[in-house]
CSV table of C-alpha atoms in Angstrom, one decimal:
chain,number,residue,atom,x,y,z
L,19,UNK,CA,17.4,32.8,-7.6
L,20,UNK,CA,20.0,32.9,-4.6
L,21,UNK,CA,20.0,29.7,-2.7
L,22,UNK,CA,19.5,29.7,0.9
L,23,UNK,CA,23.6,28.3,1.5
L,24,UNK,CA,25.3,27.9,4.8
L,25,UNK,CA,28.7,27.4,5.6
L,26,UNK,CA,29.4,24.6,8.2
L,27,UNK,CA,31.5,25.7,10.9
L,28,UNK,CA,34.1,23.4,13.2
L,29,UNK,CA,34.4,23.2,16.7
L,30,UNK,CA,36.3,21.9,18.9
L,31,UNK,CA,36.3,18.5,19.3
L,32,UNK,CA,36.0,17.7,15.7
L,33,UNK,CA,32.0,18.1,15.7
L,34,UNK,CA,30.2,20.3,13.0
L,35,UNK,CA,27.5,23.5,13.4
L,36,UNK,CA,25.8,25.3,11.2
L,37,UNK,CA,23.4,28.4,12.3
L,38,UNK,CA,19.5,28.3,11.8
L,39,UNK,CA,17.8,30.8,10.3
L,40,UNK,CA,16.5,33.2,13.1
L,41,UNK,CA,13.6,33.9,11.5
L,42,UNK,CA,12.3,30.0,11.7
L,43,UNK,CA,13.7,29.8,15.3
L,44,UNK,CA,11.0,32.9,16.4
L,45,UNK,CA,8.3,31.7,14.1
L,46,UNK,CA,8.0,28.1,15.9
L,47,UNK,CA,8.8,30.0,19.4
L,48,UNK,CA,12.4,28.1,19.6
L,49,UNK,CA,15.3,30.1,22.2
L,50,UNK,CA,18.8,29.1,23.4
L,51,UNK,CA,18.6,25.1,24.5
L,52,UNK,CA,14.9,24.2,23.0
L,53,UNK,CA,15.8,20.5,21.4
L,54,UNK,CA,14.9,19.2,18.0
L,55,UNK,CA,15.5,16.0,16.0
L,56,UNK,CA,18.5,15.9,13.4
L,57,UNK,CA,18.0,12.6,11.6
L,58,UNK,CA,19.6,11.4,8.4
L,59,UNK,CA,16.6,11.0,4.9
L,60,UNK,CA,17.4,9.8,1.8
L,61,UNK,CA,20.4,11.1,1.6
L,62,UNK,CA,19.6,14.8,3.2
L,63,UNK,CA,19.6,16.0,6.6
L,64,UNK,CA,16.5,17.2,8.3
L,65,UNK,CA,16.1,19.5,11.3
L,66,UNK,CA,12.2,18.5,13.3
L,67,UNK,CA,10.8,20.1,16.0
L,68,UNK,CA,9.5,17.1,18.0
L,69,UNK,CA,5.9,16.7,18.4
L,70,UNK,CA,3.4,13.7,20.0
L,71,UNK,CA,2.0,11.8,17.6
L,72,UNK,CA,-2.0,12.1,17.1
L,73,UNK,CA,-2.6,8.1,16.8
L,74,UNK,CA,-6.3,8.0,18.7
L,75,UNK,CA,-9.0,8.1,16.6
L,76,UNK,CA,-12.5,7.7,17.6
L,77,UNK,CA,-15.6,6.4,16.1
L,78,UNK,CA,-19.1,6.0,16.3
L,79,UNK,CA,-20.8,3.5,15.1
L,80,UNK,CA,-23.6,4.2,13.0
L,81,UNK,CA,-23.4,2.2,9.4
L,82,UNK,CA,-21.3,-1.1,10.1
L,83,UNK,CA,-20.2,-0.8,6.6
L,84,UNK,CA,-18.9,2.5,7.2
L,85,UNK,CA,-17.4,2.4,10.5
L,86,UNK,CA,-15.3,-1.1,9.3
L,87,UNK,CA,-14.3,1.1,6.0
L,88,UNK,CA,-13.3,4.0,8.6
L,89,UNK,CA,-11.4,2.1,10.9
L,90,UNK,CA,-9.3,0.5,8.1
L,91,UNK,CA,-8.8,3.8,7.4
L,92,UNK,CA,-7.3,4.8,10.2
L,93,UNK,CA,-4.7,1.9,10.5
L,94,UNK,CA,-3.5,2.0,6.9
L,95,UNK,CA,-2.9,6.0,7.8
L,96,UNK,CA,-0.8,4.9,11.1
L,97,UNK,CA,-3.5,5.5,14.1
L,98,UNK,CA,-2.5,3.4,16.5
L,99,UNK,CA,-5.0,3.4,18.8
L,100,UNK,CA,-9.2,3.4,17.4
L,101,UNK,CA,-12.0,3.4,19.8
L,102,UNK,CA,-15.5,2.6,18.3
L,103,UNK,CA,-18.7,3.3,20.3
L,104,UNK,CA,-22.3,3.4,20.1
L,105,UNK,CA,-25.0,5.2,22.0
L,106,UNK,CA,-26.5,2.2,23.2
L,107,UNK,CA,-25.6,-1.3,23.7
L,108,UNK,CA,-23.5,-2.6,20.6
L,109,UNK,CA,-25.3,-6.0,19.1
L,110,UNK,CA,-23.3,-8.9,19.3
L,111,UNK,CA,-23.1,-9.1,15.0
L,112,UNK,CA,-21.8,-5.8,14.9
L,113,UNK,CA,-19.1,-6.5,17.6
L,114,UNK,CA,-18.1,-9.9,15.7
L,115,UNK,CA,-18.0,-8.1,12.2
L,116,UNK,CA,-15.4,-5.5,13.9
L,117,UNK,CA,-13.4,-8.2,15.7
L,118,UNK,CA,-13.1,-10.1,12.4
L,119,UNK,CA,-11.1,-7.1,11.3
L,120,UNK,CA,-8.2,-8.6,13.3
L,121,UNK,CA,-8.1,-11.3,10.8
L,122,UNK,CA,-7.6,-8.9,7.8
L,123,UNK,CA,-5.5,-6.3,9.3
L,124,UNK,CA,-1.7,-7.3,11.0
L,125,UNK,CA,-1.5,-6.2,14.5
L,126,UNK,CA,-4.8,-5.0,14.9
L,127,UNK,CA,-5.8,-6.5,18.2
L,128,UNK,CA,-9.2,-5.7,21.0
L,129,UNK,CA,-7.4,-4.0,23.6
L,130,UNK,CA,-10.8,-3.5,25.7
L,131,UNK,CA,-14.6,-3.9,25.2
L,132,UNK,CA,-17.7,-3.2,27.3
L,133,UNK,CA,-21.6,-3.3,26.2
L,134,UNK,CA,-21.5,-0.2,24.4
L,135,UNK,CA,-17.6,0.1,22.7
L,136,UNK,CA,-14.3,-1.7,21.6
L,137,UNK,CA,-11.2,-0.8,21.8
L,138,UNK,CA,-8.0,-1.8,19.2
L,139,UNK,CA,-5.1,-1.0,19.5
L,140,UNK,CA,-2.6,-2.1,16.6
L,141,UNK,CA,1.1,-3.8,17.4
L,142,UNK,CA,2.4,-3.9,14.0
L,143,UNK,CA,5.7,-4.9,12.9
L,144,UNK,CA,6.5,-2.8,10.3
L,145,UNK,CA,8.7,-3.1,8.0
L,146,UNK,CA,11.7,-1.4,7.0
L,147,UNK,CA,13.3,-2.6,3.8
L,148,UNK,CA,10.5,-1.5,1.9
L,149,UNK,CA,11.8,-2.6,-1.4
L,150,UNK,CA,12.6,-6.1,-0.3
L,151,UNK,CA,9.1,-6.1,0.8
L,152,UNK,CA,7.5,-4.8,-2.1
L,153,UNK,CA,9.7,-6.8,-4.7
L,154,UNK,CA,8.1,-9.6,-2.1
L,155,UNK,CA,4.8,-8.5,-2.6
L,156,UNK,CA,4.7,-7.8,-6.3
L,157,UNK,CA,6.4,-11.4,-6.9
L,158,UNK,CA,3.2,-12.9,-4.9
L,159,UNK,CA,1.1,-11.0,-7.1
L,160,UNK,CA,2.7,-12.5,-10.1
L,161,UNK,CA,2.4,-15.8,-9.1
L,162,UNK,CA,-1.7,-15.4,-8.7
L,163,UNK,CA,-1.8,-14.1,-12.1
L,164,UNK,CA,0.0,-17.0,-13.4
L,165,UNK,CA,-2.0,-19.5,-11.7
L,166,UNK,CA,-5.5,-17.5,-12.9
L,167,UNK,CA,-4.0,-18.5,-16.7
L,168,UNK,CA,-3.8,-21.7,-15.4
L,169,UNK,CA,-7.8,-22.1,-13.7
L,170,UNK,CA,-8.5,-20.2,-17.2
L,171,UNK,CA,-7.8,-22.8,-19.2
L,172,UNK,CA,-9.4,-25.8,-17.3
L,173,UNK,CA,-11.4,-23.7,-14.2
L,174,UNK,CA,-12.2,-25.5,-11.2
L,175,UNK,CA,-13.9,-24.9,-8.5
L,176,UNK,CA,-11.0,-25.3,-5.8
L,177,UNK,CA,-8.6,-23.2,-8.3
L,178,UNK,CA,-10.8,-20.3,-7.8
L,179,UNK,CA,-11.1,-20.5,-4.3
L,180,UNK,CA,-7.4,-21.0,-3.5
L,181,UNK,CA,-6.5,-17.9,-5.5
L,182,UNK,CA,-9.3,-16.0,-4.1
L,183,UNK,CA,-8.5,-16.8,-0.5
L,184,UNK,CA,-4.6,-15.9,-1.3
L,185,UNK,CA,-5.7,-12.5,-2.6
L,186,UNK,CA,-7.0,-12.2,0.5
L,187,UNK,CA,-4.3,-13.1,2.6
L,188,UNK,CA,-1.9,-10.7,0.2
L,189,UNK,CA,-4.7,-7.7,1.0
L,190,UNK,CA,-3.6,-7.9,4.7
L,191,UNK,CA,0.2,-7.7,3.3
L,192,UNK,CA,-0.9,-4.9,1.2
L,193,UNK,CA,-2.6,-2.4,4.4
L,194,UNK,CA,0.3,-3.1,6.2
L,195,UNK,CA,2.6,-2.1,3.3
L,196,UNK,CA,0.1,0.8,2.8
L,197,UNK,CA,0.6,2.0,7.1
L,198,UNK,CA,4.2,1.2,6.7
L,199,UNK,CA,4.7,4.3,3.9
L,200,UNK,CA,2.2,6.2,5.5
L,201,UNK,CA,4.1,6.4,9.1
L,202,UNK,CA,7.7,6.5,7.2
L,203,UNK,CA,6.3,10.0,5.7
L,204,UNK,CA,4.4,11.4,8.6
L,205,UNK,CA,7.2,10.0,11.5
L,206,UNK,CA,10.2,9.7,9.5
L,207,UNK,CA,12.5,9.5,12.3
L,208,UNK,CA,10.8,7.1,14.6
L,209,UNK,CA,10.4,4.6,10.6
L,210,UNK,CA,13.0,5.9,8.9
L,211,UNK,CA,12.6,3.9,5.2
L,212,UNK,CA,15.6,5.5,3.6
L,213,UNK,CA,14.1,6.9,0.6
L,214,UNK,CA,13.9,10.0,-0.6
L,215,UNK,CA,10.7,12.2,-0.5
L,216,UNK,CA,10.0,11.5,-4.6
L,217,UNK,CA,10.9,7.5,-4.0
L,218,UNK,CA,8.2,7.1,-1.3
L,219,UNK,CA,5.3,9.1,-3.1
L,220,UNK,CA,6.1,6.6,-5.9
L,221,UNK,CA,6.3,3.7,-4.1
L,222,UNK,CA,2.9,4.7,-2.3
L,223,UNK,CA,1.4,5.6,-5.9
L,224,UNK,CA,3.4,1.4,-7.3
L,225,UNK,CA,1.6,-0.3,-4.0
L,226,UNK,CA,-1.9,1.6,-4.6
L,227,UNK,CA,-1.3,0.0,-8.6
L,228,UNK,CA,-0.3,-3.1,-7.1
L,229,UNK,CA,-3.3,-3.6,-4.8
L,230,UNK,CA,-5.8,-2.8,-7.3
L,231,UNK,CA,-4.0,-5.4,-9.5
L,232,UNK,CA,-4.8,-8.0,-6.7
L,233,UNK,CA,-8.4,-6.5,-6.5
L,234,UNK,CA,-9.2,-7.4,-10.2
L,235,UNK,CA,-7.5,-11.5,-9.6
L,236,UNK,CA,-9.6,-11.7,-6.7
L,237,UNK,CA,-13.0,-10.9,-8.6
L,238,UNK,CA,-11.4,-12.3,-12.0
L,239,UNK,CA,-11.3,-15.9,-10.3
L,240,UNK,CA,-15.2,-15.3,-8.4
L,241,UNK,CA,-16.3,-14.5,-11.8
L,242,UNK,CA,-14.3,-17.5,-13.3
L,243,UNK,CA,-15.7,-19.7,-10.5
L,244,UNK,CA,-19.9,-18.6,-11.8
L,245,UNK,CA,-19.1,-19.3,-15.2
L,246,UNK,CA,-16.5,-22.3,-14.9
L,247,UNK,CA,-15.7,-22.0,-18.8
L,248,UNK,CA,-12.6,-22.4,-19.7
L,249,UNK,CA,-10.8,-20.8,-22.8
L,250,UNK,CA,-7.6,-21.4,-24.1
L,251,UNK,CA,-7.2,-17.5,-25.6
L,252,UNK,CA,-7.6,-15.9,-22.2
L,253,UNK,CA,-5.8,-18.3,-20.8
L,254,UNK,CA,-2.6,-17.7,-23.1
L,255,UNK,CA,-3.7,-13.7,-22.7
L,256,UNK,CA,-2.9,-14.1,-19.6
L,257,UNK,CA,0.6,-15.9,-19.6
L,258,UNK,CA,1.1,-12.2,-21.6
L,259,UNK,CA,0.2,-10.4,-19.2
L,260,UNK,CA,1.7,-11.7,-16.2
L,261,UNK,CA,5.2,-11.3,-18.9
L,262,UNK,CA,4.0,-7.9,-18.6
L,263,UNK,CA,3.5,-7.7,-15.1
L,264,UNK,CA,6.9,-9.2,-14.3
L,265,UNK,CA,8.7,-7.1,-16.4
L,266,UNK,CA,6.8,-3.8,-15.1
L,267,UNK,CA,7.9,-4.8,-11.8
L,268,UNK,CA,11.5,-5.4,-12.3
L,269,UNK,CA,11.7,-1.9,-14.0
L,270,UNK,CA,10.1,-0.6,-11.1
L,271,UNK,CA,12.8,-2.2,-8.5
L,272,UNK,CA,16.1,-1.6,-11.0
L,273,UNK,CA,14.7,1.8,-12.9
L,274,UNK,CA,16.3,0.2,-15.8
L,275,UNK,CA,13.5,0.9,-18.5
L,276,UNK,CA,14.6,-1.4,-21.5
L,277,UNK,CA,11.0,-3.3,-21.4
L,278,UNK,CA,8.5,0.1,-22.1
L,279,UNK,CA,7.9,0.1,-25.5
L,280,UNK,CA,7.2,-4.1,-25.2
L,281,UNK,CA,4.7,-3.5,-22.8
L,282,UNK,CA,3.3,-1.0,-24.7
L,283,UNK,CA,3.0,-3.2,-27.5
L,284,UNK,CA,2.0,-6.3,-25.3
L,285,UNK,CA,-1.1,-4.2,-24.2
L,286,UNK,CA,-2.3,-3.5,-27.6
L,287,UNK,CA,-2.1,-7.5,-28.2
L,288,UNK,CA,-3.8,-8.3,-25.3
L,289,UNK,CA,-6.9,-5.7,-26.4
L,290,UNK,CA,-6.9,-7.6,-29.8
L,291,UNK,CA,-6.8,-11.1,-28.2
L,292,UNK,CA,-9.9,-10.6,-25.6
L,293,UNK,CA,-11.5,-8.9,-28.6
L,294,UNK,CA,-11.4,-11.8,-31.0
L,295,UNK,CA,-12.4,-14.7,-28.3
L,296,UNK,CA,-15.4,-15.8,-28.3
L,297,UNK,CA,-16.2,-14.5,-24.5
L,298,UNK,CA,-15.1,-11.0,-25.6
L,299,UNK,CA,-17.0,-8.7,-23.6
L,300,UNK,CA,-17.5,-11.3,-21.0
L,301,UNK,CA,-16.5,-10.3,-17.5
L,302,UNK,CA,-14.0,-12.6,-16.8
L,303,UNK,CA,-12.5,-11.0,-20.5
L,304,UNK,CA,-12.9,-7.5,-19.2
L,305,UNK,CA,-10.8,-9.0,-15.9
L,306,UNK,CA,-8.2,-9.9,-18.3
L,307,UNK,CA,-8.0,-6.7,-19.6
L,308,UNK,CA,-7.8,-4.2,-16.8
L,309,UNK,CA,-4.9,-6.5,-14.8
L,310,UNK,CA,-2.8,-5.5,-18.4
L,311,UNK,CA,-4.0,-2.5,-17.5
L,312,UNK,CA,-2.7,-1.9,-14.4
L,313,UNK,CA,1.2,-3.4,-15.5
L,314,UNK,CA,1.0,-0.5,-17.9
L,315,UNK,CA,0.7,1.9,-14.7
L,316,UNK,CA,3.0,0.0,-12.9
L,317,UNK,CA,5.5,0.5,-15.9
L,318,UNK,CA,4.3,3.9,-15.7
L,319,UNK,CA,5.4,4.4,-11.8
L,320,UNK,CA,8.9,3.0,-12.9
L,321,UNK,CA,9.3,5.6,-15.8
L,322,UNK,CA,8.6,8.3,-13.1
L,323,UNK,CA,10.7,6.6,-10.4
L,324,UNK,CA,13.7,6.9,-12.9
L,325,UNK,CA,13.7,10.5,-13.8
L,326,UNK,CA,15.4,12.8,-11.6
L,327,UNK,CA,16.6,15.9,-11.6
């Protein structure tokens, strides 16, 4: 297969050209002084023709449920700007259950209201070092799943609620993580992340693992709060798995991939041990086992993060 190669030509001055393919230049209706964006990604260098960004969305509310689920939709996918209306005048509960969506989403704000819409607009700061971030991220993550080992063994009533409110808090962290890749692949060169194409599909695919790890401590510790039962096993279970959960996370941020086949084998233990308690099958055992689960994906993410070719 010939590969399409140019030759860079100097000019003077000391700059550098190279010639477009002519066929491109007619297909997208480009002639002699038409400008486009050159911009430096993960290493290559890309040639955009510059477009306006379609961040206006809007919505009309019907289900509250699925208007709320829309519009969180919209900001982890980068809309900026999310108008939600109705066809008569919007009750006062429904207006306060879309406002409180300011206090799980970062820089979603009301820009406007009258009787029958609202208006947000979101001023986000997102990030740009999206490894420090998710390195940040995951290590909060870890720190919930040690602590859940810790309310296993002796729950309380507070334990529970202070991990479940901080898996809250860390859900915010994670939509914003979630808009912040989103935006670096659709407007690379206004949130330029650095990584190559392959990197930022895997980090999305890591953060999606990541989030439903938090998903499982947050119901783990409401179940754990019913039941207040403690149990030693689970409890040491899960000192395993967040091992396994730290590890899978490092390999993901290094690539070095000397922990796979103990995670492997910590999985299988951690089946065995939830089996052999006597609150096997229970839900809060169940809990246990899918957040093993999910380090084994995570590992899983790092493998394919590694490989290139």
């Amino acid at each position: 297969m010939n590969k399409p190669l140019r030759r860079l030509q100097k000019i003077k001055g000391g700059s550098f050209i190279i010639s477009l393919p002519s066929e491109w230049v007619r297909q997208h209706g480009l002639t002699s002084g038409s400008e486009l964006l050159v911009y430096n990604s993960g290493g290559s260098l890309k040639v955009v023709i510059p477009t306006q960004p379609n961040n206006a969305r809007e919505l009309e509310l019907t289900d509250i449920e699925y208007t709320k689920y829309l519009l969180s939709s919209y900001y982890m996918q980068g809309v900026s700007q999310i108008r939600v209306y109705s066809k008569g005048v919007m009750g006062q509960e429904q207006k306060r259950e879309l406002r409180n969506l300011q206090l799980s989403h970062a820089g979603l704000q009301v820009e406007e209201e009258g009787f029958d819409y609202i208006r947000f607009s979101v001023r986000a700061q997102e990030p740009k070092d999206i490894r420090a971030e998710v390195e940040r991220f995951g290590s909060q993550i870890l720190q919930l799943v040690r602590d859940l080992a810790r309310a296993a063994a002796q729950p309380s009533k507070e334990m529970c609620e202070d991990i479940y409110t901080r898996c809250d808090q860390l859900l915010k962290n994670y939509r914003l993580i979630i808009r912040t890749l989103a935006l670096g692949s659709q407007r690379e060169f206004e949130l330029n992340l650095g990584l190559p194409t392959k990197d930022l599909i895997l980090y999305a695919v890591a953060v999606r693992d990541l989030g439903r790890t938090l998903t499982h401590i947050k119901n783990a510790s409401q179940t754990l709060m019913k039941d207040e039962k403690g149990s030693s096993v689970l409890s040491n279970t899960l000192n395993l798995v967040s091992e396994m959960f730290e590890r899978a996370l490092r390999m993901f941020l290094t690539e070095q991939l000397d922990g796979v086949q103990e995670i492997r084998e910590s999985m299988k233990k951690v089946e065995q041990l939830t089996a052999g308690d006597v609150n096997a099958g229970s839900d809060f055992a169940k809990s246990v086992v899918r957040l093993a689960s999910y380090s084994v994906a995570l590992m899983d993410d790092a493998v394919h993060k590694s490989i290139r070719v």
